[in-house]
Coordinates of N, CA and C in Angstrom, one line a residue:
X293 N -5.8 -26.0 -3.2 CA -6.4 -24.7 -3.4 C -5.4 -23.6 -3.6
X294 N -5.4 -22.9 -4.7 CA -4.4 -21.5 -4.8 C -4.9 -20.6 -3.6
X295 N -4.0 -19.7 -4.0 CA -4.6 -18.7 -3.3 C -4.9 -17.2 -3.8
X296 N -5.9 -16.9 -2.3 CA -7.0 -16.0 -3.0 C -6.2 -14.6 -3.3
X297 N -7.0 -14.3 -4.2 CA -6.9 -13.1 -4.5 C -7.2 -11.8 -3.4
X298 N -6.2 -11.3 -2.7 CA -6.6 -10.3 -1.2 C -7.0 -9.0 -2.2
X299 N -6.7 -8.7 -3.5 CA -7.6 -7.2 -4.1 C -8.8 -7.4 -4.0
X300 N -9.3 -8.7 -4.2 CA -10.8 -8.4 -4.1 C -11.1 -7.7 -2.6
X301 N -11.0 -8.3 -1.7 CA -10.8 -7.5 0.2 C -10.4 -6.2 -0.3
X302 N -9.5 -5.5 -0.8 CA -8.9 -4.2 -0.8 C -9.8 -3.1 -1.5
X303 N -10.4 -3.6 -2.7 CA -11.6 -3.4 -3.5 C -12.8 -3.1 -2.2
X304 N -13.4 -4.4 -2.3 CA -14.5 -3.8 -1.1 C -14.3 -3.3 0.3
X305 N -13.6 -3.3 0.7 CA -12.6 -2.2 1.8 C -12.5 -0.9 1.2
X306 N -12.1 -0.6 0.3 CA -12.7 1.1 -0.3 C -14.1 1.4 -0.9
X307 N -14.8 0.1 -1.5 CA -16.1 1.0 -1.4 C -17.0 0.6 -0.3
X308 N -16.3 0.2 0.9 CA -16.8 0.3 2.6 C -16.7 1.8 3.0
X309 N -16.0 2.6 2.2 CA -16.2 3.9 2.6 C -16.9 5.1 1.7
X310 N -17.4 4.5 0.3 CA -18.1 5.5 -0.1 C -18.6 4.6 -1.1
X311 N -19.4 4.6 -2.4 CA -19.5 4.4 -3.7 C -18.6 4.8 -4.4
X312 N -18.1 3.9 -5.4 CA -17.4 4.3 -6.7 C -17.1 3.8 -8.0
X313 N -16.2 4.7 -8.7 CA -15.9 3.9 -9.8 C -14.7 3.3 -9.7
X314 N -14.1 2.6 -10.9 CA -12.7 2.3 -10.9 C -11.5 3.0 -10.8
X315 N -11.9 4.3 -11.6 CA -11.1 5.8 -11.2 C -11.0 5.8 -9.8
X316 N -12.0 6.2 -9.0 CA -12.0 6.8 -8.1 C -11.6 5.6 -7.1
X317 N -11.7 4.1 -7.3 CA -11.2 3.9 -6.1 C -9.7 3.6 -6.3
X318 N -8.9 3.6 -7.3 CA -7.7 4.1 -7.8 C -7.0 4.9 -7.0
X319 N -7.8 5.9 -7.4 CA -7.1 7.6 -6.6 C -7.6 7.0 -5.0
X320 N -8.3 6.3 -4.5 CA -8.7 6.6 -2.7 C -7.3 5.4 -2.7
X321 N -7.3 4.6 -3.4 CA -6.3 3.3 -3.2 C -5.0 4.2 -2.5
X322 N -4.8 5.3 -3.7 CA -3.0 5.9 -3.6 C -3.4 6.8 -2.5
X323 N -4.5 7.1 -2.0 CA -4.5 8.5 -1.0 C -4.9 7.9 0.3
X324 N -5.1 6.2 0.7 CA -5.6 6.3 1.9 C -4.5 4.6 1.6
X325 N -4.4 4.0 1.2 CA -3.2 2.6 1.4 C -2.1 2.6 1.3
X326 N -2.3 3.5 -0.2 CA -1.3 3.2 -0.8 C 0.3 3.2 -0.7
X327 N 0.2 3.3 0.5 CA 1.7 3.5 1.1 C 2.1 1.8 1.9
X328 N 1.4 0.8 1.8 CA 1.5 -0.4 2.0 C 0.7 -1.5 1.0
X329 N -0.1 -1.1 0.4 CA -1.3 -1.9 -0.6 C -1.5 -1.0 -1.9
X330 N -1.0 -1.6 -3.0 CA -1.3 -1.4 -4.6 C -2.0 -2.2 -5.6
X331 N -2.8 -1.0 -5.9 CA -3.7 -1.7 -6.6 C -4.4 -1.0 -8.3
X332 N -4.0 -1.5 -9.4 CA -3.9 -0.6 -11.0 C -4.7 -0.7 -11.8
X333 N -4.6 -0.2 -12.3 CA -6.4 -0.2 -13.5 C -6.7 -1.6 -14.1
X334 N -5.6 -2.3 -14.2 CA -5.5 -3.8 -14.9 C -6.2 -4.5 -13.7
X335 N -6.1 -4.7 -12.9 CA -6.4 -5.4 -11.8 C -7.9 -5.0 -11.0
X336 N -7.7 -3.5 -10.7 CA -9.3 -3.3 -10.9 C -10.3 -3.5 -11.2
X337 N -10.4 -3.4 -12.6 CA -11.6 -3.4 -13.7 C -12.1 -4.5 -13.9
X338 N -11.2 -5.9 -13.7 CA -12.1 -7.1 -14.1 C -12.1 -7.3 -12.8
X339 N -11.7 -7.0 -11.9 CA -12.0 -7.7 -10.2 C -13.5 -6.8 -10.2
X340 N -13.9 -5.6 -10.1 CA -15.4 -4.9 -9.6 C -16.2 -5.6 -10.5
X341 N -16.2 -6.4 -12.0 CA -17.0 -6.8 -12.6 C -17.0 -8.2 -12.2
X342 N -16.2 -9.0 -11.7 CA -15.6 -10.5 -11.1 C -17.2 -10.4 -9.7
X343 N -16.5 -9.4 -8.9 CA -17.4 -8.5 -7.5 C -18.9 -8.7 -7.9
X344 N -19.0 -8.3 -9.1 CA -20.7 -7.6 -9.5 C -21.2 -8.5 -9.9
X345 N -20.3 -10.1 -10.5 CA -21.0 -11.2 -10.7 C -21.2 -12.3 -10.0
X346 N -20.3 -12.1 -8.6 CA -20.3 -13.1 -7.6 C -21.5 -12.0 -6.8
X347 N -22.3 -11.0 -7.1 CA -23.1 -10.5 -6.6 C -22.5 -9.5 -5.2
X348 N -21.4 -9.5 -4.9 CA -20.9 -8.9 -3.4 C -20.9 -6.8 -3.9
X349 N -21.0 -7.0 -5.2 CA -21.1 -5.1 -5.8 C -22.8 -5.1 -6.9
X350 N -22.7 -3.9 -6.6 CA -23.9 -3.3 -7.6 C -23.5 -2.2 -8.3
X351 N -23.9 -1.9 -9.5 CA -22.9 -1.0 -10.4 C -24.1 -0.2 -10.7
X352 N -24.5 1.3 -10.8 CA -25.4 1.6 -11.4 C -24.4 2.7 -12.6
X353 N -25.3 3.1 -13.4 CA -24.7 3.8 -14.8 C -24.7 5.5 -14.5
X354 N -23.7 5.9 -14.6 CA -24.0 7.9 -14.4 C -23.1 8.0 -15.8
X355 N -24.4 9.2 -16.1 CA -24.1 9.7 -17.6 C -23.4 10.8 -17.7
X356 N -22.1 10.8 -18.4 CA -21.2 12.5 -18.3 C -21.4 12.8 -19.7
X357 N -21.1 14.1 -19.9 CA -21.4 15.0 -21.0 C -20.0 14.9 -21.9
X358 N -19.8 14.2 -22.8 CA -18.4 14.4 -23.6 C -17.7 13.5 -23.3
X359 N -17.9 12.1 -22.0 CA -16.7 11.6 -21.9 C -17.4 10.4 -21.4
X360 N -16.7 9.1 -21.7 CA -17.8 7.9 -21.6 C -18.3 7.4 -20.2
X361 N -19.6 7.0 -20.2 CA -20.6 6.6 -18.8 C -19.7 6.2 -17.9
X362 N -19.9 6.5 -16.6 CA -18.9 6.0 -15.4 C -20.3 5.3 -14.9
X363 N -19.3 3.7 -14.3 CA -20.0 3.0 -13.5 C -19.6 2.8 -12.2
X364 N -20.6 3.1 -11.2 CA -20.3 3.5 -9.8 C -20.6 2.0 -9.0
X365 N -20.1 1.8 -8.2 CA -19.7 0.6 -7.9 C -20.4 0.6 -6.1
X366 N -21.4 0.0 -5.8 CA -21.5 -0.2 -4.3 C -21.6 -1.6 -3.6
X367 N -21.4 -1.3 -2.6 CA -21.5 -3.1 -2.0 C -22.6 -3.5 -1.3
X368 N -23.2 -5.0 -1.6 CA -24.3 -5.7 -1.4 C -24.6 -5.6 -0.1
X369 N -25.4 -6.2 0.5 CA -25.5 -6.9 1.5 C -24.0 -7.9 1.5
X370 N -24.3 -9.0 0.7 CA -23.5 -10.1 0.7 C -22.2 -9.7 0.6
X371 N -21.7 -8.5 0.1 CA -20.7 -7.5 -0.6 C -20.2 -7.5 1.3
X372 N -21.2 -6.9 2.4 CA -20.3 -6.4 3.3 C -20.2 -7.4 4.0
X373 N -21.0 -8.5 4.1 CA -20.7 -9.3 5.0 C -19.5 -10.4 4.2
X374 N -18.9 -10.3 3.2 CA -17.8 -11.4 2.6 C -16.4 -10.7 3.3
X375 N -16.7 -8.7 3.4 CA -15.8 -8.5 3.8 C -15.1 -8.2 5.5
X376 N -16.9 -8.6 5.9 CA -16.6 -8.3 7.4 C -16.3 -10.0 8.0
X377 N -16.4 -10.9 6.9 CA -15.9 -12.2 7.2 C -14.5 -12.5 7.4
X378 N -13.5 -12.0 6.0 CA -12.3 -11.8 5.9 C -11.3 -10.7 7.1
X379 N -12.2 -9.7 6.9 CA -11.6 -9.0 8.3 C -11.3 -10.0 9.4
X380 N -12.4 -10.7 10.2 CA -12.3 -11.7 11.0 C -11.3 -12.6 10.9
X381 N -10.5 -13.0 9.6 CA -9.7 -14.4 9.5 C -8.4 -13.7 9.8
X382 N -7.8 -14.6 10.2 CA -6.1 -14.9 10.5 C -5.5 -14.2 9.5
X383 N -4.6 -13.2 9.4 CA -4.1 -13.0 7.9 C -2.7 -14.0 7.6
X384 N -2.6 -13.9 6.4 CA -1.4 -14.5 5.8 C 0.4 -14.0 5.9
X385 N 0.8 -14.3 6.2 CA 2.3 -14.0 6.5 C 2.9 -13.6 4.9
X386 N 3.2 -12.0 4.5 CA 4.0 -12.8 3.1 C 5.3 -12.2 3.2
X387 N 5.8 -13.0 2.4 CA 7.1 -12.9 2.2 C 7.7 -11.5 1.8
X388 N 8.8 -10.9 1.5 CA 9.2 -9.5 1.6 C 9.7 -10.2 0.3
X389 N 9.8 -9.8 -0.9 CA 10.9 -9.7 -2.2 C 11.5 -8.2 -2.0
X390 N 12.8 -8.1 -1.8 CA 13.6 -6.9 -1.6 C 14.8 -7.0 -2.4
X391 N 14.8 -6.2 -3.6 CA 15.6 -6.2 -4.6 C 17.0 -5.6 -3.8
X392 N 16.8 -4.6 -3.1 CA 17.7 -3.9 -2.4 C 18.6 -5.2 -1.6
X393 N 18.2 -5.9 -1.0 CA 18.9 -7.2 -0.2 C 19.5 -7.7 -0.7
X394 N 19.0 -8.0 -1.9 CA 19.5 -9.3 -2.7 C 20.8 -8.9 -3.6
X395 N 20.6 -7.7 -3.8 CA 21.9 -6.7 -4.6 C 22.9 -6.8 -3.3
X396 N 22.3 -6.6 -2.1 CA 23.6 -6.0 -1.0 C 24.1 -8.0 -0.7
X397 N 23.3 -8.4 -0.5 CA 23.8 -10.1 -0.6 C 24.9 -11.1 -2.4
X398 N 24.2 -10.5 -2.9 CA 25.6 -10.5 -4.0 C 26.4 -9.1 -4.4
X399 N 26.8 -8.5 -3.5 CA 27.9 -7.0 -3.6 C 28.9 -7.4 -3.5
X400 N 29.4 -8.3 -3.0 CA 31.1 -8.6 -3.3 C 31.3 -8.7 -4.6
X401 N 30.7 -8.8 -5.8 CA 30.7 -9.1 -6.7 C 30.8 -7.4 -7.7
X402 N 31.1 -6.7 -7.0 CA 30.8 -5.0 -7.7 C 31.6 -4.2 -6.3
X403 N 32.4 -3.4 -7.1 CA 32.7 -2.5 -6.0 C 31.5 -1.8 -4.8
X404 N 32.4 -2.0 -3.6 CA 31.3 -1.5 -2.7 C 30.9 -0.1 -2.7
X405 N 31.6 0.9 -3.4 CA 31.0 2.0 -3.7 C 29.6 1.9 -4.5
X406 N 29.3 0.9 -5.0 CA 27.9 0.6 -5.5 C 26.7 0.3 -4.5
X407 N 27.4 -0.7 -3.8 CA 26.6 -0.9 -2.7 C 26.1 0.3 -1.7
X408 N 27.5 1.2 -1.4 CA 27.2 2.3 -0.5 C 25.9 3.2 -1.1
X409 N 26.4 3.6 -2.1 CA 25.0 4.4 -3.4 C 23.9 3.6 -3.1
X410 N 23.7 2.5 -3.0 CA 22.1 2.2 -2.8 C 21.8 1.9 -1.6
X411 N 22.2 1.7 -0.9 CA 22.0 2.2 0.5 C 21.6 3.5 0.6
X412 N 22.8 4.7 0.8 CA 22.4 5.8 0.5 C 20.9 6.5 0.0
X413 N 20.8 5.5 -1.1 CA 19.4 5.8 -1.7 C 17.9 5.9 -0.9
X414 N 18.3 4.2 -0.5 CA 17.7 3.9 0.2 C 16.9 4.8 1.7
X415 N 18.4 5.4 2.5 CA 18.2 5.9 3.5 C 17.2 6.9 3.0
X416 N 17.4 7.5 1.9 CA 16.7 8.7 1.2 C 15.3 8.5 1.6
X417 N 15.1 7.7 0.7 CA 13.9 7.1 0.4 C 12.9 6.9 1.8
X418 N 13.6 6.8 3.0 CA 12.9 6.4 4.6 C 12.5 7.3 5.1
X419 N 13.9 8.7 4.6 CA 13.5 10.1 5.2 C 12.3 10.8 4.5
X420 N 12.5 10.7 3.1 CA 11.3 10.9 2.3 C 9.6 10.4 2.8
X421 N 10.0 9.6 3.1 CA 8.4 7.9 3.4 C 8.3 9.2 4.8
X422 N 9.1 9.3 5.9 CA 9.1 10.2 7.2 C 7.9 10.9 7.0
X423 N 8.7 12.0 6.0 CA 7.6 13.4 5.8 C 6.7 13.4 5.4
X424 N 6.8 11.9 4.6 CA 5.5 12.1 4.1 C 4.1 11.4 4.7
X425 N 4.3 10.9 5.8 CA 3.6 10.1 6.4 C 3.3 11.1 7.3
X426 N 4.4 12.0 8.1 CA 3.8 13.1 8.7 C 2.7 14.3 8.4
X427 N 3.2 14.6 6.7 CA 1.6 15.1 6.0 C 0.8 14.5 5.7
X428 N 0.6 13.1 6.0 CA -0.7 12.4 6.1 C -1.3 12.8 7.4
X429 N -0.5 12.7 8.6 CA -1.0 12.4 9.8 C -1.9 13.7 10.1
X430 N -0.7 15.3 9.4 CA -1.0 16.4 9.3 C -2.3 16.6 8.9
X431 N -2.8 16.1 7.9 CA -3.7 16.1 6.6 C -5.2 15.7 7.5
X432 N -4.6 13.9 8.1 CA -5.8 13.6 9.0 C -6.5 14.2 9.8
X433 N -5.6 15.1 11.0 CA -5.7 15.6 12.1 C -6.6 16.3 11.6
X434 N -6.3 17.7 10.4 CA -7.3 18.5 10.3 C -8.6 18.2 9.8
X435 N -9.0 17.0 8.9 CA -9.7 16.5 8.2 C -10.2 15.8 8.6
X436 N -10.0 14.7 9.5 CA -10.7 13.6 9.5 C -11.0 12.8 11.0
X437 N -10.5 14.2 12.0 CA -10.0 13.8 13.5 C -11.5 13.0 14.2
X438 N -12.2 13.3 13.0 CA -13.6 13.2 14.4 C -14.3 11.9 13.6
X439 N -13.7 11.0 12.5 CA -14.1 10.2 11.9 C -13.8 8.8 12.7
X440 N -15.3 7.9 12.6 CA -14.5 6.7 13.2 C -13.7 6.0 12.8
X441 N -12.9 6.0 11.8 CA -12.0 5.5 11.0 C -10.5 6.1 11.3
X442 N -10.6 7.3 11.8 CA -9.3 7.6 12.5 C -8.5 7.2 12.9
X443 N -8.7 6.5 14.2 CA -7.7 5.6 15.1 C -6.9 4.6 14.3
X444 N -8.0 3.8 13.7 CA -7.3 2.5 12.7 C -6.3 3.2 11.6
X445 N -6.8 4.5 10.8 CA -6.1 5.3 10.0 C -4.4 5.7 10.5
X446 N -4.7 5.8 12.1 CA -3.2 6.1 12.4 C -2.4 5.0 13.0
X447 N -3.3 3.7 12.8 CA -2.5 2.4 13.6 C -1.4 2.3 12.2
X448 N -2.0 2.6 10.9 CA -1.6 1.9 9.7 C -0.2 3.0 9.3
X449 N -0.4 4.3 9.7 CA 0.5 5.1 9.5 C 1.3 5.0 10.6
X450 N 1.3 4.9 11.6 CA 2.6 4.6 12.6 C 2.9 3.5 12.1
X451 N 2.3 2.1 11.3 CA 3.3 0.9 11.2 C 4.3 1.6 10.0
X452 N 3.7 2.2 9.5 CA 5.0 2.8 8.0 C 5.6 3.7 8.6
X453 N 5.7 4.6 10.0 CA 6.8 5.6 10.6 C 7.6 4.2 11.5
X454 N 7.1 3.2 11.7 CA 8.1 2.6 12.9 C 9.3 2.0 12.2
X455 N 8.5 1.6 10.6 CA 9.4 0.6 9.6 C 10.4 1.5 9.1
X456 N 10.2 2.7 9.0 CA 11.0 3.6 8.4 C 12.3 4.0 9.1
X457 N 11.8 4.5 10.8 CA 13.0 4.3 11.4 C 13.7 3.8 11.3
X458 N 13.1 2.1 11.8 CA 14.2 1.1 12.0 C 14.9 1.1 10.8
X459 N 14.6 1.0 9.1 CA 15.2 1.2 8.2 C 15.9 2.3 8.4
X460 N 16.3 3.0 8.7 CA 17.0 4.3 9.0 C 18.1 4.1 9.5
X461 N 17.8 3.2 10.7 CA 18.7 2.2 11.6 C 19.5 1.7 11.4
X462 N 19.1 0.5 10.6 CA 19.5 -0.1 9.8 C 20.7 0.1 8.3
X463 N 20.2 1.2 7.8 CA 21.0 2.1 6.7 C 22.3 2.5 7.4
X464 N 21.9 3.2 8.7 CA 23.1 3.9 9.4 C 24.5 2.9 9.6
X465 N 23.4 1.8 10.7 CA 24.6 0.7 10.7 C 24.8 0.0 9.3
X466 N 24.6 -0.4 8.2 CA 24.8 -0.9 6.9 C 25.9 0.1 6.3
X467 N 25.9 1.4 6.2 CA 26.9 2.4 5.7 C 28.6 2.5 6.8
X468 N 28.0 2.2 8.0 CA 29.3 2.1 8.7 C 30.5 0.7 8.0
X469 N 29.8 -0.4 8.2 CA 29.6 -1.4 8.2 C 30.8 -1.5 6.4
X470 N 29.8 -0.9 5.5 CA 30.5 -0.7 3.8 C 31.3 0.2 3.7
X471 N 31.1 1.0 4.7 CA 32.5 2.4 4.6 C 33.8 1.4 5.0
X472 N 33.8 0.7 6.3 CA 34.6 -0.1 6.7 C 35.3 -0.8 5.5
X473 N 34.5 -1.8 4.7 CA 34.9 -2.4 3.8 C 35.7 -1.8 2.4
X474 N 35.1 -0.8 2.5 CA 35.5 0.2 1.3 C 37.0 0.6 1.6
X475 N 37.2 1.0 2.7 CA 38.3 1.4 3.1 C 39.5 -0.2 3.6
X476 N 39.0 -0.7 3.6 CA 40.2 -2.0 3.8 C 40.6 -2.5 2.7

């Protein structure tokens, strides 16, 4: 048996929180996962019609003025219970592909001033992920403190503030580590 496709779960997991279209669960994808789970218009649009024929979504038609019909997307009966089934199961372990590793595991092959640079980058990139996780948290607090969905909302944002540190950690010691080498 391959394996399953987890967008479909990620799909009905966003219209667990409101009705929508493909647009719109796009935009909730980047404003409420999307900092650990991606998901693009390619992938979308045949999965909610995939959804609407294994019956787990219902699509009704809303008419706009000037720009073509949006089809809003909600979930079945059978829609919430496929996903309150999957919730339930064991998740899958996956593998990490980190281009960043794999460059710093063949760098003897390139001056280590290259390697240092993306590191560097790197670290950027953790302090960046930081702040920006803290105007999520900001964002929540004012917004969304009294929702049941909060708590879980900030389990998923502390796992991207813990990863970031230790990446940070990690960078620090990694740059000592290439400066060393750079200099011998």
């Amino acid at each position: 048996m391959g394996k399953e496709n987890k967008s479909r779960f990620a799909l009905l997991g966003i219209l667990s929180l409101a009705p929508a279209s493909g647009y719109d669960i796009k935009k909730t994808v980047e404003y409420s996962v999307g900092n650990f789970w991606s998901e693009n218009y390619p992938q979308i649009y045949p999965m909610l019609k995939q959804l609407e024929q294994e019956g787990l979504t219902h699509s009704s038609v809303e008419k706009q003025e000037g720009r073509p019909d949006k089809h809003i997307y909600t979930l079945t009966e059978a829609g919430w219970e496929a996903l309150k089934a999957w919730l339930s199961e064991p998740f899958e372990y996956q593998r990490e592909r980190n281009e960043l590793l794999l460059k710093l595991f063949f760098g003897y092959l390139n001056p280590t001033a290259i390697s240092l640079e993306h590191v560097r980058r790197h670290r950027a990139m953790q302090e960046q992920l930081l702040a920006h996780y803290q105007s999520i948290e900001d964002e929540l607090r004012a917004n969304d403190s009294e929702s049941s969905h909060f708590s879980y909302w900030l389990i998923t944002l502390s796992y991207g503030r813990h990863i970031s540190r230790a990446l940070l950690a990690w960078c620090d010691e990694t740059l000592e580590i290439l400066d060393k080498l750079q200099k011998s």
